[in-house]
XYZ file of C-alpha atoms in Angstrom:
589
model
C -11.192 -11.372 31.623
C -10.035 -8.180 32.591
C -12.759 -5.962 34.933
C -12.887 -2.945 36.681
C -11.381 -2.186 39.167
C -8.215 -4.550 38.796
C -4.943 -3.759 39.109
C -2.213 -5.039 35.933
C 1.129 -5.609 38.148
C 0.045 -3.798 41.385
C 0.560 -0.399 39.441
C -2.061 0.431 36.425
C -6.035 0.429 38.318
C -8.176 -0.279 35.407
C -11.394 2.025 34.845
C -12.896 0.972 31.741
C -12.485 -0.751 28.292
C -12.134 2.048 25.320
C -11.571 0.056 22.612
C -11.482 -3.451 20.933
C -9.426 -5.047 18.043
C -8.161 -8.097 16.293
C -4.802 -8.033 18.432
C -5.779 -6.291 21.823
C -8.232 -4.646 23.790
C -7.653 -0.921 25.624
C -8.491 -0.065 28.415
C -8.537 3.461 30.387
C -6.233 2.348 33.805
C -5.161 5.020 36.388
C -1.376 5.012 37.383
C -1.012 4.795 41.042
C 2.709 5.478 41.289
C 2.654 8.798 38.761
C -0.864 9.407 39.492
C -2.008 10.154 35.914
C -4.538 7.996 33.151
C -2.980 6.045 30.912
C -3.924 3.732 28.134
C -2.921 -0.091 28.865
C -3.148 -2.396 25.917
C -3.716 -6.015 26.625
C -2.290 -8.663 24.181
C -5.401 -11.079 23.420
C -4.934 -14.717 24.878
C -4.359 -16.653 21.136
C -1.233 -14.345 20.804
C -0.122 -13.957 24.106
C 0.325 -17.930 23.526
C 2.646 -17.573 21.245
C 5.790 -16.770 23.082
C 8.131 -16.398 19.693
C 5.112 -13.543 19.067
C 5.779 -12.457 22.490
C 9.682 -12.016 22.248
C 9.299 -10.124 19.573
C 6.610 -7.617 20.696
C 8.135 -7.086 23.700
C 11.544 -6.175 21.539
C 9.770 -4.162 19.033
C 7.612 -2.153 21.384
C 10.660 -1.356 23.699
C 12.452 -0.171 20.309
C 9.402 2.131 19.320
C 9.567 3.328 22.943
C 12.422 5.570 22.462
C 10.546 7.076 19.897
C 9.639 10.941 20.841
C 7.558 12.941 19.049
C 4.143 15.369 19.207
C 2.762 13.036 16.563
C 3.509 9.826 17.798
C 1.572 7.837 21.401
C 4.540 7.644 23.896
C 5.384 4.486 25.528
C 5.901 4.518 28.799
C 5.943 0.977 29.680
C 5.713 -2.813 28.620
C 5.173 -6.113 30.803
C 3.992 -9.278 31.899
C 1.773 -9.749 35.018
C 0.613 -13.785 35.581
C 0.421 -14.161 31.938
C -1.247 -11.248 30.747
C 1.206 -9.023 28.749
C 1.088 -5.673 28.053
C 1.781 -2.243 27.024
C 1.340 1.128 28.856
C 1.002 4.647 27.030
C 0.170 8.047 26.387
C -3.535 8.203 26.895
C -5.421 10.233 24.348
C -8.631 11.828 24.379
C -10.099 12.171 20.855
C -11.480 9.598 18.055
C -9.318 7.469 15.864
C -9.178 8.681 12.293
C -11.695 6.325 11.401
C -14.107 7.280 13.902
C -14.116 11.024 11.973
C -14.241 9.902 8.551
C -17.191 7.917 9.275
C -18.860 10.722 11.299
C -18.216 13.529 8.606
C -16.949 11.597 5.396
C -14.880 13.212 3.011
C -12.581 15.916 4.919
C -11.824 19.501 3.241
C -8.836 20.027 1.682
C -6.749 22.119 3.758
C -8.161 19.416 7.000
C -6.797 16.716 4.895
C -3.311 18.344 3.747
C -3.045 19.661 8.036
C -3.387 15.954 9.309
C -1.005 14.486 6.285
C 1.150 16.927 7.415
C 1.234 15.876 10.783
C 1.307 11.384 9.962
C 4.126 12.517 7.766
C 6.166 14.288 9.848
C 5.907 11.400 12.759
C 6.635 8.753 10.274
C 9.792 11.039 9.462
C 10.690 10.533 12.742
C 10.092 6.690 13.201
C 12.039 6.129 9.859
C 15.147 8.138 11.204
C 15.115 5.553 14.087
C 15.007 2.643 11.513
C 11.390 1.924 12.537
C 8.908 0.925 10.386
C 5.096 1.189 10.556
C 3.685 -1.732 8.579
C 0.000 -1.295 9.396
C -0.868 2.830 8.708
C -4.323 2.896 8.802
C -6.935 5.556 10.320
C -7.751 3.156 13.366
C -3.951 3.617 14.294
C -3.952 6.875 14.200
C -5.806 9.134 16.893
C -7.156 13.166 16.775
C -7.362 15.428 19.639
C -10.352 18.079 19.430
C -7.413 20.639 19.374
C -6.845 18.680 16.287
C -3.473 17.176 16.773
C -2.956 13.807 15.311
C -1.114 10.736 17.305
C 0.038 7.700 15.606
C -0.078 4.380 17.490
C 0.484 0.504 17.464
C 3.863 0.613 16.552
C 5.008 -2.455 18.129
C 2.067 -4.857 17.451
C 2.353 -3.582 13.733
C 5.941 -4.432 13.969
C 5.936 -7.681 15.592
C 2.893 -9.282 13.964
C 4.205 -8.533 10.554
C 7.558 -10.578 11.415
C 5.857 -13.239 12.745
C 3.362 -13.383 9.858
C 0.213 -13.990 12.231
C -2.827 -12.625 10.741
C -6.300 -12.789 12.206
C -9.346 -12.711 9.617
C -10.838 -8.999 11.263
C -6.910 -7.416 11.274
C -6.400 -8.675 7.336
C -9.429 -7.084 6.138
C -9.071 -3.882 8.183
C -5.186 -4.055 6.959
C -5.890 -5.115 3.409
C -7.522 -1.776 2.101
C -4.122 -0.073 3.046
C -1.487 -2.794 1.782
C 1.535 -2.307 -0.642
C 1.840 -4.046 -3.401
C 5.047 -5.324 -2.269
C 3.736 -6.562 1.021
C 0.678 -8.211 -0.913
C 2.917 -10.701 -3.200
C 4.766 -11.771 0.012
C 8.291 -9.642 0.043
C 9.406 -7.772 2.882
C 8.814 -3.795 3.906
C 10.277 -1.049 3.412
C 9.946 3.003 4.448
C 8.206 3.133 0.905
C 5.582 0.848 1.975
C 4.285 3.110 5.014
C 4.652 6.056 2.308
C 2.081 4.052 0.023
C -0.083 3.397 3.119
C 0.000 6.952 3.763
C -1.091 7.717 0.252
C -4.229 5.662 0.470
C -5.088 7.298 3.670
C -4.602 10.442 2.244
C -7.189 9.169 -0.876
C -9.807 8.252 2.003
C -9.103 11.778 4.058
C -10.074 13.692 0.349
C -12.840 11.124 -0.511
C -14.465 9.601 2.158
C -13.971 6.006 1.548
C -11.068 3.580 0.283
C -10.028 3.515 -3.289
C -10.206 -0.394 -3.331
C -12.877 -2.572 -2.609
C -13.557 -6.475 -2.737
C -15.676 -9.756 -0.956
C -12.342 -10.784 0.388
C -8.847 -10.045 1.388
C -7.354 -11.353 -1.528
C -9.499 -9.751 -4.218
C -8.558 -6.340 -1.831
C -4.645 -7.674 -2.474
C -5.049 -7.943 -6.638
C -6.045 -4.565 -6.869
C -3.527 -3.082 -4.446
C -0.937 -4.987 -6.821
C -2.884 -4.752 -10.434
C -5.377 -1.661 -10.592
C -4.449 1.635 -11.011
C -5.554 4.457 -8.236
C -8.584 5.773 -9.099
C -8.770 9.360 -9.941
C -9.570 11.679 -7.074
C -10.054 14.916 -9.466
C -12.412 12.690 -10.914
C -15.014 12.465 -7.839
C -13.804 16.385 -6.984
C -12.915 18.679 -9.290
C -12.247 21.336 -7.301
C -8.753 19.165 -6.044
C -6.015 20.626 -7.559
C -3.252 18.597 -9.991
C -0.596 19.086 -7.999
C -2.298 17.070 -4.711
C -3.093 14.297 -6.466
C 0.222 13.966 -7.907
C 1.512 13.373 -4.323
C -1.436 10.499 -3.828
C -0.336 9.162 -6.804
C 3.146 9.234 -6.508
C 2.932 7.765 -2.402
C 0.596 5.043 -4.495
C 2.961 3.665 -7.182
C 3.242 0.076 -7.712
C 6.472 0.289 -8.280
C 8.588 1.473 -5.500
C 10.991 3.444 -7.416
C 8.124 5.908 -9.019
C 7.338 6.337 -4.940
C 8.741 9.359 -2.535
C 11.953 8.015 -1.254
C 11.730 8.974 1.951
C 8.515 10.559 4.112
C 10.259 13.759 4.207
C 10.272 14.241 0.910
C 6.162 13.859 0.606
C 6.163 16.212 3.716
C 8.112 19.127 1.951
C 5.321 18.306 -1.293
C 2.777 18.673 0.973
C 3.881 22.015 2.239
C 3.817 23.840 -0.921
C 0.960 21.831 -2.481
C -1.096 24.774 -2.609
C 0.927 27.122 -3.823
C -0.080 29.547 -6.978
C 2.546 28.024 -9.106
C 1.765 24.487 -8.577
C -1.866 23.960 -8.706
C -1.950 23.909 -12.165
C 1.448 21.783 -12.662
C 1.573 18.578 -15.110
C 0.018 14.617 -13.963
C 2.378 13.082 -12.316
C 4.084 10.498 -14.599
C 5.795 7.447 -13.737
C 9.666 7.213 -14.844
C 9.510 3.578 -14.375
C 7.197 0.935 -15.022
C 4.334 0.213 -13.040
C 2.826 -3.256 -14.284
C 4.788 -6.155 -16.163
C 5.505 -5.589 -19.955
C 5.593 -1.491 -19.503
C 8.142 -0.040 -21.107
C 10.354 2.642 -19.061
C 9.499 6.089 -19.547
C 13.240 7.319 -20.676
C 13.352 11.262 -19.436
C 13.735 13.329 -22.662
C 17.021 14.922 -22.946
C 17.884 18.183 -24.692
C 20.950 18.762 -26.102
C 22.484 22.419 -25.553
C 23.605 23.716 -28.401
C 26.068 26.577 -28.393
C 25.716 28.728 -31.199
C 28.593 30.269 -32.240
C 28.964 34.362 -32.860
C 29.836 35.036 -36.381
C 32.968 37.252 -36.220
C 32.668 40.126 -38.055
C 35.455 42.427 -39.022
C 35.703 45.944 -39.857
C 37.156 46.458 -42.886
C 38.497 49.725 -41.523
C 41.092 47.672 -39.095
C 42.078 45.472 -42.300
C 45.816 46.985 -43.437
C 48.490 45.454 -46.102
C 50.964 44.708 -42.879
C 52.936 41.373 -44.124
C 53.091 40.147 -40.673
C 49.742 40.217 -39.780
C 49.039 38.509 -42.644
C 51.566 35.558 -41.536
C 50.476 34.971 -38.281
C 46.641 34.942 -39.778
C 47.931 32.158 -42.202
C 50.028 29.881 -39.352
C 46.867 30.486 -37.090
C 44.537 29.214 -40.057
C 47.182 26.197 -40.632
C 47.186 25.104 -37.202
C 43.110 25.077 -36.825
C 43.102 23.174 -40.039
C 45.142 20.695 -38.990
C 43.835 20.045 -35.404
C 40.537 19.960 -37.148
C 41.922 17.215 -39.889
C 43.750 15.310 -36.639
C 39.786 15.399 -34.818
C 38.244 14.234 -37.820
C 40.419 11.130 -38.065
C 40.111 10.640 -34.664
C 36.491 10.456 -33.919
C 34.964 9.621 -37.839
C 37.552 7.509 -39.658
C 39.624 5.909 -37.101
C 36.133 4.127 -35.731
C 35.520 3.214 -39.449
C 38.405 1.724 -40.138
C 38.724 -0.729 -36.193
C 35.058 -0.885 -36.335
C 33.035 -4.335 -35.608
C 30.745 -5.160 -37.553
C 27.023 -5.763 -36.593
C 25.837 -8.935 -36.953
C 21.902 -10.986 -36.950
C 21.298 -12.817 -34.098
C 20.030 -15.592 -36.257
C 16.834 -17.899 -35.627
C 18.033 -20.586 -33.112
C 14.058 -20.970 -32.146
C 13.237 -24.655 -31.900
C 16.952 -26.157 -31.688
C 18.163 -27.852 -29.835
C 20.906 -26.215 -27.136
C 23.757 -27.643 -28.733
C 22.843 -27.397 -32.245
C 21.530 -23.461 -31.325
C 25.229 -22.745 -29.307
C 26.677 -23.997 -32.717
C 24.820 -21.843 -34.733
C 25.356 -18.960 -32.809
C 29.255 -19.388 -32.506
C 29.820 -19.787 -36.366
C 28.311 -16.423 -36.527
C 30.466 -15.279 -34.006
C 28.743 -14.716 -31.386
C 29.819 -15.691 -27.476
C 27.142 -18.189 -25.527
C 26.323 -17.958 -22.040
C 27.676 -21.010 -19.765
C 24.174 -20.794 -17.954
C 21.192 -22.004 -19.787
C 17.819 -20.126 -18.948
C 14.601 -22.649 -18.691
C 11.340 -21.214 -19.573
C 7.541 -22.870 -19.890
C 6.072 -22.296 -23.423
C 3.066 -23.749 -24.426
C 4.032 -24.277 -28.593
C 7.810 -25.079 -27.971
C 8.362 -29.290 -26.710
C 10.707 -29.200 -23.951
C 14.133 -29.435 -24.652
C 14.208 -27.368 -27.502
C 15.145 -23.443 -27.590
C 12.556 -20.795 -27.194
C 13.904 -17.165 -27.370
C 17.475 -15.420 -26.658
C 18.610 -12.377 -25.006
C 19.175 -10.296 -26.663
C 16.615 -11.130 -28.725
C 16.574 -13.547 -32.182
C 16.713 -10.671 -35.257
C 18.860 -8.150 -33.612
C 21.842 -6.849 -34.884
C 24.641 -7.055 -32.022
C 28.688 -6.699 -32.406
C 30.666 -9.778 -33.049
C 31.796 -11.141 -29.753
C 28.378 -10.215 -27.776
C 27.527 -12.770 -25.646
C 24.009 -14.664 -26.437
C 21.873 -16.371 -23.240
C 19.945 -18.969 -24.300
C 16.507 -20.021 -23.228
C 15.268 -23.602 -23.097
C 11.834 -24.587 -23.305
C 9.912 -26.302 -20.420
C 7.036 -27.506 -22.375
C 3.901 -26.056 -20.477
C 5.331 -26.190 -17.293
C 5.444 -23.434 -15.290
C 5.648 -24.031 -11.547
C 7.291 -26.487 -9.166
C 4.991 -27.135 -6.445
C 6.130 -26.280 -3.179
C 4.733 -27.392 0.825
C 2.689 -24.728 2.089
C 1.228 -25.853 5.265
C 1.893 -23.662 8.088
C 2.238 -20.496 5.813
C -0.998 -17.615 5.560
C -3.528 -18.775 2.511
C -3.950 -15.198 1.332
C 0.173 -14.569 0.536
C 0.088 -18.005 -1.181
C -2.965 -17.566 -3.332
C -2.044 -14.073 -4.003
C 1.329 -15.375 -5.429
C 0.096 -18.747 -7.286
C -2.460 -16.778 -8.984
C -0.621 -13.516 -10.211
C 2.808 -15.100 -10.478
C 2.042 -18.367 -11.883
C -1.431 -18.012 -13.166
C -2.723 -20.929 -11.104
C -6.653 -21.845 -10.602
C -6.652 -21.745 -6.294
C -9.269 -22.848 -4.053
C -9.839 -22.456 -0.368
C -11.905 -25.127 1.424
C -11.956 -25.200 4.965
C -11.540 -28.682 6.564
C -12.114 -30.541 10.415
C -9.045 -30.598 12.354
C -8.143 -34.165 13.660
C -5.486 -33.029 16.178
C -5.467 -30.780 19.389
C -2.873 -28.538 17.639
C -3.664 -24.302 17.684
C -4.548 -23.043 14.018
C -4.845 -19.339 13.231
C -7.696 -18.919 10.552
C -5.205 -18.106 7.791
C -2.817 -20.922 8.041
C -2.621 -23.969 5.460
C -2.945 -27.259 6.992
C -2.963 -29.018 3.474
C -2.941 -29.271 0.260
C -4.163 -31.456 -2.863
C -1.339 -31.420 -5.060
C 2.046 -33.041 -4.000
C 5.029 -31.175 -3.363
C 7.824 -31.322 -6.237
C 4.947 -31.488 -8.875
C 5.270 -29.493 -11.973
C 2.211 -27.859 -13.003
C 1.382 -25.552 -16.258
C -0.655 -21.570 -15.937
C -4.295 -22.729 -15.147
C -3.674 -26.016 -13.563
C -6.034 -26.364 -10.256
C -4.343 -26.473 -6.511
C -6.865 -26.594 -3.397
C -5.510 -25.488 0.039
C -7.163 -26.464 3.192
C -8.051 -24.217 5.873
C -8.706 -25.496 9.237
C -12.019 -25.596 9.936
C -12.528 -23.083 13.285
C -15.934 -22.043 15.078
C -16.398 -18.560 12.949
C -17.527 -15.083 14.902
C -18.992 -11.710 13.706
C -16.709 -9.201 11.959
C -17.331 -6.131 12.901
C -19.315 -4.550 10.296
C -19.276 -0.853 11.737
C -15.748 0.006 12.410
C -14.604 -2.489 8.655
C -16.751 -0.500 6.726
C -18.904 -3.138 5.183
C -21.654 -2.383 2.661
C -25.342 -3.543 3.047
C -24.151 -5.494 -0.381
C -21.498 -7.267 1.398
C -23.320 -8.305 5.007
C -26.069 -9.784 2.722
C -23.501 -12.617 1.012
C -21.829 -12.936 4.175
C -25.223 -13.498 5.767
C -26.352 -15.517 2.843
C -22.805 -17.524 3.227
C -22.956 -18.347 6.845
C -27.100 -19.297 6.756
C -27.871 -16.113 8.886
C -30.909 -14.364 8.764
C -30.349 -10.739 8.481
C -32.507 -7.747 8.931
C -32.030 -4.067 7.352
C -33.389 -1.605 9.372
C -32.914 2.012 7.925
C -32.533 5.041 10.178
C -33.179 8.585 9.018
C -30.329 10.581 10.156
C -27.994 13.296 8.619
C -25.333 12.488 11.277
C -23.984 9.312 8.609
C -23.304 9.696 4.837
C -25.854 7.494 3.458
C -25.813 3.594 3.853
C -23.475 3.583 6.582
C -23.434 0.742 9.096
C -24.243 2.715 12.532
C -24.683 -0.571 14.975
C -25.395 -4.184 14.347
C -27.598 -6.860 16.666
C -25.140 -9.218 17.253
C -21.467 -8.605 18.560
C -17.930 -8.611 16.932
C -16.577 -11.540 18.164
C -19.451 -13.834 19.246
C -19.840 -16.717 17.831
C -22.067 -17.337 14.432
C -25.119 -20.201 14.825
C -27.021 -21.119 11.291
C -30.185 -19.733 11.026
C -29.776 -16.540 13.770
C -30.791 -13.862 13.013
C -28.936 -10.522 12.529
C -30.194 -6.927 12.562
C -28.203 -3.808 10.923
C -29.369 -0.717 11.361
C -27.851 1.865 8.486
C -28.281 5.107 7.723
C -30.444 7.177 5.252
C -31.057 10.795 4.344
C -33.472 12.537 6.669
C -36.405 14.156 5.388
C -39.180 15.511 7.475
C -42.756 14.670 7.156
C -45.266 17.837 7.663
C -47.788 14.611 8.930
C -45.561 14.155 11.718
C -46.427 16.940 13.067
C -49.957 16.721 13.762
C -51.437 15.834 16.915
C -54.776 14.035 17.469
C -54.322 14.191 21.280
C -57.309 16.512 22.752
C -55.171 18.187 25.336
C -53.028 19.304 22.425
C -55.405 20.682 20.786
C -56.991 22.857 23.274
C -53.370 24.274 23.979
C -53.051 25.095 20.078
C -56.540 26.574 19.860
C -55.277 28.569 23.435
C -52.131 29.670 21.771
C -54.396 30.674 18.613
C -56.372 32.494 20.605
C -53.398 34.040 22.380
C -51.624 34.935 19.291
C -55.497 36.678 17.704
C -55.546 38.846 20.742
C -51.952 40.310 20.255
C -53.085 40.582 16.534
C-alpha cells in the first residue's frame, strides 16, 4: 500500500494518488534530487509477480525512454525498490482524452483534426524508433489546458501485449480500440496503432465508440466483421474527405490502411482544403471481408492519334527522283509492317497452345482424378490440398485450382483438393492461453459453438481471469463447423468494473447487476455538465469485491430543466423581504 508521504528508493516523496487502472496506479511524487513533480507509476502486485512480465517492462520502457518528442510523456526513470517496481515521468497537468470527451462529448471539427494532428505526429516519431503503441486509446493519451496533447504508457502497452496478460477492466477498456488483426490472435504492426488512431479519431468527431457489445468478444467480432459506421451519417456537416481518412486508418484489411502514420498526418493537413472537401468515398483496392473480390484499379489506355499528313499539291512536281525515293520509302514501311504482322499475329497462331477444360474430377478419387487430368494434359501438383465438405465422403476430390470448367493451356499445373468429410478442425490444448483470442478464433475461423463456464480451482496456482484452465473436448479431436467446445475459466472472487471511466450504459450495469445478483439503484441527476445518460459516480468502488444481494447505486445524468415551482418560498422571513423589495422597487416606480 503505497501512502503519503513515502519515499520510492529514497528519491521520489509521494504526495498523492492521481489515477487508477487495470495495470498501475499514479501517483503525484516530488523529486528530491532535481527538485521538480513527477508522475511515478507503480506496477500492481499480480504483475509485479510475474518476473518474465517484469523483464520485459523494464526492457520495453527503457526502449520507449529514448523516445523525445512534444507529444509524447518523457521517461525519466525506471526501477525496483523492495519489490515495488516502477516508472518515473513527465508529470502532466491536464485530463486524459477520455476525461474531455466525457465532459463535452463530441469535439468540433477543427479540435478534433488539431489533436489527430498532434497523436499522429508522436506516433510518427515512436514508429521511426521501431516502437509500437499497441494500446492507443484516449485514457493514454493526456491534454494540457494550453491544449497540447501527450501520449503515454508506452512500455506497459508494449510489454503486456508480449506477454499476453490481460486483466478483465484493461480488455474491455482496450477492446473498443482493437485491430482486427490483433483480435484473431496475430501479431502488431505500425498499421494497427494507425487503426487505433482511426477509431479515436471516430470518438473525437462523435462522442462515443463506433462499436459496442455485453462483452469483449462480441466488441472483437465487430472490430473484425462490421463495417465502420458512417460518421457523415450522425453529422452532415463532416466533410467526405475526413471521413475518408477514418475510414481508410479503419480498414480491415491492412493493405487498404495508411502505410505509415505520416502519411495520415500529411491527409490530415490538407483535409480541409477547398479542393478536397467534396472529393470521392474512399474505396478499398483490396478486399475487406472473406469472398470479396479485389477492386482491380481501372486502367486507361493512351491512345496516340496520329496527324493526317496533308500535302500541298503546290510542292507536288514530276521530278523522277523524288518519286523513287517516295516508292523505296513506301517499300520499306510495307515490309517492316508485313515482318510486325507475322511477328506478333501469325507467328503466335501458328506455336500457339491450345486451351483446354479442366474437366470434372469432383467426387474421384485422387488417383483416378490425377489420371484424368494427365490424359488431358494437364500437370498435377505433388501436394494434395485437404478440405472439410459437408456433401463430399472423405477421400474423394472436392474442387481444383484453378477451378473444374476453366479453360487453361496444356501443361498448366492442376492442385487438387481432397475432401475431409465434415471435418473441419483439429482440436488443439488451450489451457494457459487468454479465452477471448481462442473463442474469437474457434468461432470466426472454424465456425465452432464456444462456451465459457467458470470453474473452482483445486490448486494454489495464480490464474489471471482470462486464462483457460480446461477444456471439454480432447486434444487431437476432429470436429465439424458447429460442433460444441466448453472452456473453463478459473473461478476468481469478481470486483466492480469501473462503470464511469468504461463507459457503460444504464442497459449494460442492469445485466451485469442482474448477472452477479446485485441490487442496483438508478438515481438520475439533472445536469447539463454530462451528455445525457452518462455514468457520473457509482456507490460502490472499482475494484472491491462483489457480495450477492448488495446493493449498488449509479447516479447518471439527465437534461436539466428548471421548474418555475422551485422557486417559490413559503418561508415568512422571505416573504416579508420580497414584499420589502416590492415595496422598494413601487417607490422608485
Amino acid at each position: 500500500m503505497i501512502t503519503k508521504g513515502q519515499k520510492i528508493n529514497d528519491r521520489y516523496e509521494i504526495i498523492r494518488s492521481i489515477g487508477e487502472g487495470g495495470m498501475a496506479n499514479v501517483y503525484l511524487a516530488r523529486d528530491i534530487i532535481l527538485d521538480r513533480n513527477v508522475a511515478i507509476k507503480i506496477l500492481r502486485g499480480d504483475l509485479a509477480g510475474d518476473e518474465k512480465f517484469v523483464r520485459r517492462f523494464q526492457r520495453e520502457a527503457l526502449s520507449a525512454s529514448s523516445l523525445s518528442h512534444p507529444n509524447i510523456v518523457e521517461m525519466y526513470d525506471v526501477g525496483e525498490d523492495a519489490g515495488t517496481y516502477y516508472i518515473v515521468m513527465e508529470y502532466v497537468e491536464g485530463m486524459t482524452l477520455k476525461q474531455l470527451l466525457k465532459k463535452k462529448g463530441a469535439l468540433s471539427l477543427s479540435e478534433a483534426i488539431d489533436i489527430m494532428l498532434q497523436i499522429t505526429d508522436g506516433i510518427k516519431e515512436a514508429h521511426d524508433s521501431y516502437i509500437i503503441h499497441r494500446d492507443l486509446k484516449p485514457q493514454n493519451i493526456l491534454i494540457q489546458e494550453n491544449g497540447e496533447i501527450k501520449i503515454t504508457d508506452f512500455g506497459i502497452a508494449m510489454a503486456l501485449n508480449s506477454t499476453q496478460l490481460t486483466q478483465t477492466n484493461s480488455v474491455m477498456g482496450s477492446v473498443h480500440y482493437l485491430p482486427p488483426e490483433q483480435a484473431s490472435g496475430k501479431g502488431a504492426t505500425i498499421k494497427s496503432d494507425i487503426y487505433s488512431m482511426g477509431i479515436l479519431f471516430y470518438e473525437l468527431l462523435t462522442g462515443h465508440i463506433p462499436f459496442k457489445g455485453d462483452n469483449a468478444v462480441e466488441i472483437a467480432l465487430k472490430h473484425m466483421k462490421s463495417d465502420i459506421p458512417s460518421v457523415r451519417e450522425e453529422n452532415e456537416s463532416i466533410p467526405q474527405s475526413v471521413e475518408n481518412i477514418i475510414l481508410k486508418a479503419t480498414a480491415k484489411n491492412p493493405k487498404n490502411r495508411y502505410e505509415t502514420a505520416h502519411d495520415m498526418h500529411e491527409d490530415l493537413l490538407t483535409c480541409l482544403n477547398e479542393d478536397r472537401l467534396n472529393e470521392k468515398k474512399y474505396v478499398f483496392p483490396y478486399p475487406e471481408h472473406d469472398g470479396e473480390e479485389p477492386k482491380a484499379p481501372v486502367i486507361k489506355e493512351e491512345v496516340k492519334e496520329e496527324k493526317p499528313i496533308s500535302e500541298d499539291d503546290s510542292l507536288i512536281d514530276d521530278d523522277e527522283t523524288k518519286n523513287r525515293w517516295i516508292w523505296i520509302l513506301a517499300s520499306i514501311f510495307i515490309f517492316i509492317v508485313l515482318i510486325l504482322v507475322a511477328i506478333f499475329i501469325i507467328y503466335p497462331k501458328v506455336t500457339e497452345v491450345p486451351d483446354i477444360v479442366i474437366p470434372n474430377v469432383a467426387g474421384m478419387t485422387v488417383q483416378k482424378a490425377e489420371e484424368t487430368l494427365r490424359n488431358k494434359g494437364f500437370e498435377v501438383a505433388v501436394k494434395v490440398e485437404q478440405v472439410s465438405d459437408e456433401k463430399i465422403a472423405e477421400g474423394l476430390i472436392v474442387k481444383t485450382s484453378p477451378a473444374i470448367g476453366l479453360k487453361r493451356k496444356k501443361g498448366t499445373e492442376i492442385t487438387l483438393y481432397e475432401s475431409m468429410g465434415d471435418t473441419v478442425y483439429t482440436i488443439e490444448d488451450y489451457t494457459g492461453r487468454n479465452y477471448i483470442e481462442v473463442k474469437t478464433i474457434l468461432t470466426t475461423q472454424y465456425g465452432l459453438n464456444v462456451t465459457i463456464e467458470k470453474k473452482d480451482i483445486d490448486d494454489d496456482k495464480e490464474y489471471s481471469e482470462e486464462e483457460i484452465i480446461g477444456q471439454d473436448v480432447k486434444v487431437g479431436t476432429r470436429v465439424a463447423k458447429g460442433s460444441k467446445i466448453t472452456l473453463y475459466i478459473p473461478k476468481i472472487v469478481d470486483e466492480y468494473p469501473n462503470f464511469v471511466e468504461e463507459e457503460w450504459t444504464l442497459e449494460e450495469i442492469q445485466n451485469f447487476c442482474d448477472e452477479y445478483g446485485v441490487v442496483v439503484t438508478f438515481v438520475p441527476k439533472q445536469t447539463n455538465e454530462y451528455p445525457e445518460n452518462t455514468i457520473i459516480s457509482q456507490s460502490r468502488a472499482a475494484k472491491t469485491t462483489i457480495v450477492k444481494g448488495a446493493t449498488l447505486k449509479i447516479v447518471y445524468a439527465v437534461k436539466y430543466e428548471e421548474n418555475p415551482d422551485t422557486n417559490q418560498d413559503t418561508n415568512t422571513n422571505d416573504n416579508s423581504n420580497n414584499n420589502s423589495s416590492n415595496n422598494n422597487n413601487n417607490s422608485n416606480n
